[in-house]
Amino acid sequence: MMDEQQVIIIRKRKKRHNEGHHGGSWKVAYADFVTAMMAFFLLLWLLSMVSPEKRIAVAEYFKSFSVMKETGSSFMTGSSQILDKAGGGANSVQDYKNIKDRISPKDLQQRLKSAIDINLQSIRDQVIINIVDGGLKIQIVDKEGSLMFPLGSSEPTAKAKEILKIVSDNIKEGSNRIIIEGHTDAAPFQSAQTTNWELSTSRASAARRELEKNSIDPGRIAKVVGYADQEPYIPLNPMDPRNRRISIIVIQPK
């Protein structure tokens, strides 16, 4: 018989150590987090209790906030009076309403284009709407055989009145200020007493009257001006009929 081989078994024993208790540092961090959240929700609750005009005053204060003024005085000086100064101010209430009612250029552009496509398909190419620096520019231009004003006249045609009514209907609910500009082509005016300066200004004023007739608040009109032929729409062709136009700029405050 073969000698039986002796099997050696090695048993390893792990020594177990009692786990120590976790440290308490996490409790401090958690307490800080809960305190910060409580302060945040308390601030939200306080803001919900403040009137809109007072919130505007607070926002205006923090726009120019600095910890130390030039004089070295604390920022706390006078800051407790913010809400008192804002309370009951008619101008503050009006400012809040104006901010709330302003129409964004993009929304207004989409609204106007849709209204013109539906109601003015035959002359929609004579209404040019672009977002520009400072707001939305609506240009009502002439073309051969389709005039917004008879030549040499400041009385708008039926087409011009129809366009101005649609423009008015879409901007009258906002509070944005409005600029109205009149432009002519380079053709000299026949009358010795009247030039393109007077004609362009008269046409801009006629457009203003149409807007006001269609429920635009006169207080929203910021400027009415005539530029004669000095700002042509087609600079390479000063006689192009598209240079004869009315521009309505709906201002978007910065």
GROMACS .gro file of C-alpha atoms in nm:
model
  254
    1MET     CA    1   0.000   0.000   0.000
    2MET     CA    2   0.107   0.350  -0.075
    3ASP     CA    3   0.184   0.567   0.219
    4GLU     CA    4  -0.100   0.800   0.286
    5GLN     CA    5   0.005   1.163   0.248
    6GLN     CA    6  -0.060   1.371   0.551
    7VAL     CA    7  -0.284   1.674   0.474
    8ILE     CA    8  -0.191   1.986   0.660
    9ILE     CA    9  -0.484   2.224   0.726
   10ILE     CA   10  -0.405   2.583   0.821
   11ARG     CA   11  -0.686   2.776   0.987
   12LYS     CA   12  -0.661   3.154   1.005
   13ARG     CA   13  -0.858   3.337   1.264
   14LYS     CA   14  -0.947   3.703   1.223
   15LYS     CA   15  -0.942   3.908   1.530
   16ARG     CA   16  -1.254   4.119   1.552
   17HIS     CA   17  -1.230   4.462   1.698
   18ASN     CA   18  -1.528   4.647   1.828
   19GLU     CA   19  -1.609   4.935   1.587
   20GLY     CA   20  -1.586   5.270   1.750
   21HIS     CA   21  -1.872   5.517   1.737
   22HIS     CA   22  -1.880   5.766   1.445
   23GLY     CA   23  -1.757   6.117   1.514
   24GLY     CA   24  -1.999   6.405   1.565
   25SER     CA   25  -1.869   6.638   1.288
   26TRP     CA   26  -2.153   6.546   1.051
   27LYS     CA   27  -2.403   6.670   1.306
   28VAL     CA   28  -2.249   7.016   1.297
   29ALA     CA   29  -2.264   7.027   0.916
   30TYR     CA   30  -2.624   6.905   0.916
   31ALA     CA   31  -2.724   7.164   1.175
   32ASP     CA   32  -2.568   7.439   0.961
   33PHE     CA   33  -2.759   7.314   0.656
   34VAL     CA   34  -3.093   7.307   0.840
   35THR     CA   35  -3.032   7.656   0.979
   36ALA     CA   36  -2.952   7.791   0.633
   37MET     CA   37  -3.267   7.634   0.485
   38MET     CA   38  -3.478   7.777   0.766
   39ALA     CA   39  -3.335   8.124   0.700
   40PHE     CA   40  -3.399   8.086   0.325
   41PHE     CA   41  -3.765   7.990   0.368
   42LEU     CA   42  -3.811   8.263   0.626
   43LEU     CA   43  -3.680   8.513   0.370
   44LEU     CA   44  -3.924   8.382   0.107
   45TRP     CA   45  -4.210   8.417   0.352
   46LEU     CA   46  -4.110   8.774   0.440
   47LEU     CA   47  -4.087   8.869   0.071
   48SER     CA   48  -4.434   8.730   0.009
   49MET     CA   49  -4.568   8.966   0.276
   50VAL     CA   50  -4.411   9.277   0.117
   51SER     CA   51  -4.604   9.483  -0.138
   52PRO     CA   52  -4.476   9.488  -0.501
   53GLU     CA   53  -4.365   9.851  -0.485
   54LYS     CA   54  -4.157   9.783  -0.174
   55ARG     CA   55  -3.992   9.485  -0.343
   56ILE     CA   56  -3.895   9.717  -0.629
   57ALA     CA   57  -3.737   9.958  -0.380
   58VAL     CA   58  -3.539   9.676  -0.217
   59ALA     CA   59  -3.421   9.552  -0.558
   60GLU     CA   60  -3.311   9.902  -0.659
   61TYR     CA   61  -3.116   9.937  -0.334
   62PHE     CA   62  -2.919   9.617  -0.386
   63LYS     CA   63  -2.837   9.705  -0.749
   64SER     CA   64  -2.584   9.956  -0.616
   65PHE     CA   65  -2.505   9.772  -0.294
   66SER     CA   66  -2.156   9.788  -0.143
   67VAL     CA   67  -2.037   9.686   0.201
   68MET     CA   68  -1.853  10.011   0.259
   69LYS     CA   69  -1.944  10.340   0.095
   70GLU     CA   70  -1.683  10.586  -0.026
   71THR     CA   71  -1.707  10.769   0.305
   72GLY     CA   72  -1.623  10.454   0.499
   73SER     CA   73  -1.961  10.441   0.672
   74SER     CA   74  -2.141  10.113   0.726
   75PHE     CA   75  -2.389   9.992   0.467
   76MET     CA   76  -2.639   9.957   0.751
   77THR     CA   77  -2.671  10.335   0.775
   78GLY     CA   78  -3.006  10.431   0.634
   79SER     CA   79  -3.078  10.085   0.497
   80SER     CA   80  -3.354  10.030   0.751
   81GLN     CA   81  -3.546  10.314   0.587
   82ILE     CA   82  -3.582  10.143   0.249
   83LEU     CA   83  -3.928  10.004   0.303
   84ASP     CA   84  -4.054  10.323   0.467
   85LYS     CA   85  -3.939  10.531   0.170
   86ALA     CA   86  -4.109  10.295  -0.071
   87GLY     CA   87  -4.437  10.272   0.112
   88GLY     CA   88  -4.734  10.446  -0.044
   89GLY     CA   89  -4.543  10.591  -0.338
   90ALA     CA   90  -4.769  10.636  -0.640
   91ASN     CA   91  -4.468  10.644  -0.872
   92SER     CA   92  -4.343  10.312  -0.735
   93VAL     CA   93  -4.682  10.151  -0.798
   94GLN     CA   94  -4.687  10.287  -1.151
   95ASP     CA   95  -4.331  10.167  -1.214
   96TYR     CA   96  -4.431   9.818  -1.102
   97LYS     CA   97  -4.729   9.818  -1.336
   98ASN     CA   98  -4.513   9.941  -1.623
   99ILE     CA   99  -4.256   9.665  -1.566
  100LYS     CA  100  -4.532   9.405  -1.546
  101ASP     CA  101  -4.706   9.525  -1.864
  102ARG     CA  102  -4.403   9.561  -2.090
  103ILE     CA  103  -4.408   9.345  -2.401
  104SER     CA  104  -4.089   9.168  -2.504
  105PRO     CA  105  -3.970   9.244  -2.861
  106LYS     CA  106  -3.974   8.875  -2.956
  107ASP     CA  107  -4.332   8.819  -2.839
  108LEU     CA  108  -4.449   9.138  -3.008
  109GLN     CA  109  -4.273   9.048  -3.333
  110GLN     CA  110  -4.443   8.708  -3.346
  111ARG     CA  111  -4.782   8.858  -3.259
  112LEU     CA  112  -4.760   9.128  -3.525
  113LYS     CA  113  -4.634   8.896  -3.798
  114SER     CA  114  -4.920   8.658  -3.730
  115ALA     CA  115  -5.180   8.937  -3.738
  116ILE     CA  116  -5.039   9.082  -4.061
  117ASP     CA  117  -5.021   8.742  -4.232
  118ILE     CA  118  -5.387   8.684  -4.149
  119ASN     CA  119  -5.530   9.031  -4.221
  120LEU     CA  120  -5.294   9.194  -4.472
  121GLN     CA  121  -5.178   8.919  -4.706
  122SER     CA  122  -5.183   9.141  -5.015
  123ILE     CA  123  -4.959   9.410  -4.863
  124ARG     CA  124  -4.768   9.220  -4.595
  125ASP     CA  125  -4.440   9.280  -4.780
  126GLN     CA  126  -4.485   9.650  -4.700
  127VAL     CA  127  -4.464   9.589  -4.326
  128ILE     CA  128  -4.110   9.507  -4.212
  129ILE     CA  129  -4.067   9.402  -3.849
  130ASN     CA  130  -3.721   9.364  -3.698
  131ILE     CA  131  -3.577   9.336  -3.348
  132VAL     CA  132  -3.320   9.613  -3.311
  133ASP     CA  133  -3.099   9.741  -3.033
  134GLY     CA  134  -3.342   9.902  -2.792
  135GLY     CA  135  -3.666   9.735  -2.898
  136LEU     CA  136  -3.879   9.639  -3.197
  137LYS     CA  137  -3.886   9.839  -3.521
  138ILE     CA  138  -4.197   9.830  -3.741
  139GLN     CA  139  -4.148   9.990  -4.083
  140ILE     CA  140  -4.441  10.065  -4.313
  141VAL     CA  141  -4.296  10.124  -4.659
  142ASP     CA  142  -4.420  10.236  -4.999
  143LYS     CA  143  -4.384  10.040  -5.319
  144GLU     CA  144  -4.474  10.114  -5.678
  145GLY     CA  145  -4.851  10.126  -5.711
  146SER     CA  146  -4.912  10.091  -5.335
  147LEU     CA  147  -4.855  10.410  -5.137
  148MET     CA  148  -4.900  10.473  -4.766
  149PHE     CA  149  -4.935  10.847  -4.832
  150PRO     CA  150  -5.022  11.017  -5.162
  151LEU     CA  151  -4.716  11.186  -5.311
  152GLY     CA  152  -4.658  11.520  -5.142
  153SER     CA  153  -4.936  11.459  -4.887
  154SER     CA  154  -4.938  11.383  -4.516
  155GLU     CA  155  -5.285  11.224  -4.520
  156PRO     CA  156  -5.252  10.845  -4.479
  157THR     CA  157  -5.422  10.621  -4.732
  158ALA     CA  158  -5.682  10.361  -4.637
  159LYS     CA  159  -5.409  10.093  -4.653
  160ALA     CA  160  -5.188  10.288  -4.415
  161LYS     CA  161  -5.476  10.335  -4.171
  162GLU     CA  162  -5.552   9.963  -4.183
  163ILE     CA  163  -5.190   9.875  -4.106
  164LEU     CA  164  -5.169  10.131  -3.825
  165LYS     CA  165  -5.487   9.992  -3.670
  166ILE     CA  166  -5.347   9.638  -3.663
  167VAL     CA  167  -5.022   9.768  -3.514
  168SER     CA  168  -5.219   9.960  -3.250
  169ASP     CA  169  -5.434   9.660  -3.161
  170ASN     CA  170  -5.123   9.454  -3.089
  171ILE     CA  171  -4.926   9.706  -2.883
  172LYS     CA  172  -5.197   9.897  -2.696
  173GLU     CA  173  -5.204   9.659  -2.398
  174GLY     CA  174  -4.838   9.716  -2.313
  175SER     CA  175  -4.669  10.009  -2.143
  176ASN     CA  176  -4.358  10.033  -2.365
  177ARG     CA  177  -4.274  10.383  -2.486
  178ILE     CA  178  -4.304  10.447  -2.860
  179ILE     CA  179  -4.099  10.648  -3.111
  180ILE     CA  180  -4.251  10.743  -3.448
  181GLU     CA  181  -4.027  10.843  -3.739
  182GLY     CA  182  -4.113  10.979  -4.082
  183HIS     CA  183  -3.889  10.927  -4.387
  184THR     CA  184  -3.904  11.039  -4.750
  185ASP     CA  185  -3.713  10.957  -5.066
  186ALA     CA  186  -3.466  11.202  -5.220
  187ALA     CA  187  -3.713  11.356  -5.466
  188PRO     CA  188  -3.723  11.732  -5.396
  189PHE     CA  189  -4.053  11.875  -5.275
  190GLN     CA  190  -4.223  12.101  -5.527
  191SER     CA  191  -4.335  12.373  -5.286
  192ALA     CA  192  -4.087  12.645  -5.194
  193GLN     CA  193  -4.238  12.676  -4.844
  194THR     CA  194  -4.228  12.302  -4.769
  195THR     CA  195  -3.940  12.056  -4.786
  196ASN     CA  196  -3.900  11.686  -4.718
  197TRP     CA  197  -3.822  11.778  -4.358
  198GLU     CA  198  -4.170  11.920  -4.303
  199LEU     CA  199  -4.331  11.641  -4.506
  200SER     CA  200  -4.161  11.360  -4.312
  201THR     CA  201  -4.245  11.524  -3.979
  202SER     CA  202  -4.609  11.576  -4.081
  203ARG     CA  203  -4.640  11.212  -4.185
  204ALA     CA  204  -4.492  11.095  -3.854
  205SER     CA  205  -4.742  11.313  -3.669
  206ALA     CA  206  -5.028  11.176  -3.882
  207ALA     CA  207  -4.921  10.823  -3.786
  208ARG     CA  208  -4.920  10.931  -3.420
  209ARG     CA  209  -5.279  11.056  -3.451
  210GLU     CA  210  -5.386  10.724  -3.602
  211LEU     CA  211  -5.225  10.529  -3.317
  212GLU     CA  212  -5.394  10.748  -3.057
  213LYS     CA  213  -5.726  10.717  -3.241
  214ASN     CA  214  -5.685  10.340  -3.204
  215SER     CA  215  -5.648  10.352  -2.824
  216ILE     CA  216  -5.273  10.404  -2.784
  217ASP     CA  217  -5.217  10.607  -2.467
  218PRO     CA  218  -5.069  10.947  -2.572
  219GLY     CA  219  -4.844  10.931  -2.266
  220ARG     CA  220  -4.656  10.639  -2.424
  221ILE     CA  221  -4.541  10.848  -2.721
  222ALA     CA  222  -4.177  10.933  -2.646
  223LYS     CA  223  -4.083  11.108  -2.970
  224VAL     CA  224  -4.225  11.206  -3.310
  225VAL     CA  225  -3.958  11.306  -3.560
  226GLY     CA  226  -3.901  11.349  -3.934
  227TYR     CA  227  -3.571  11.260  -4.102
  228ALA     CA  228  -3.651  11.367  -4.459
  229ASP     CA  229  -3.423  11.161  -4.691
  230GLN     CA  230  -3.128  11.145  -4.451
  231GLU     CA  231  -3.177  10.783  -4.339
  232PRO     CA  232  -3.278  10.589  -4.654
  233TYR     CA  233  -3.394  10.230  -4.628
  234ILE     CA  234  -3.218  10.161  -4.960
  235PRO     CA  235  -2.898  10.370  -4.938
  236LEU     CA  236  -2.777  10.274  -5.288
  237ASN     CA  237  -3.096  10.408  -5.447
  238PRO     CA  238  -3.221  10.725  -5.273
  239MET     CA  239  -3.519  10.742  -5.511
  240ASP     CA  240  -3.645  10.392  -5.426
  241PRO     CA  241  -4.010  10.414  -5.309
  242ARG     CA  242  -3.928  10.198  -5.005
  243ASN     CA  243  -3.735  10.494  -4.865
  244ARG     CA  244  -4.075  10.661  -4.815
  245ARG     CA  245  -4.184  10.503  -4.491
  246ILE     CA  246  -4.308  10.537  -4.135
  247SER     CA  247  -4.102  10.370  -3.862
  248ILE     CA  248  -4.261  10.280  -3.528
  249ILE     CA  249  -4.013  10.176  -3.260
  250VAL     CA  250  -4.150  10.001  -2.951
  251ILE     CA  251  -3.884  10.064  -2.688
  252GLN     CA  252  -3.761   9.785  -2.463
  253PRO     CA  253  -3.592   9.941  -2.157
  254LYS     CA  254  -3.253   9.794  -2.065
   0.00000   0.00000   0.00000
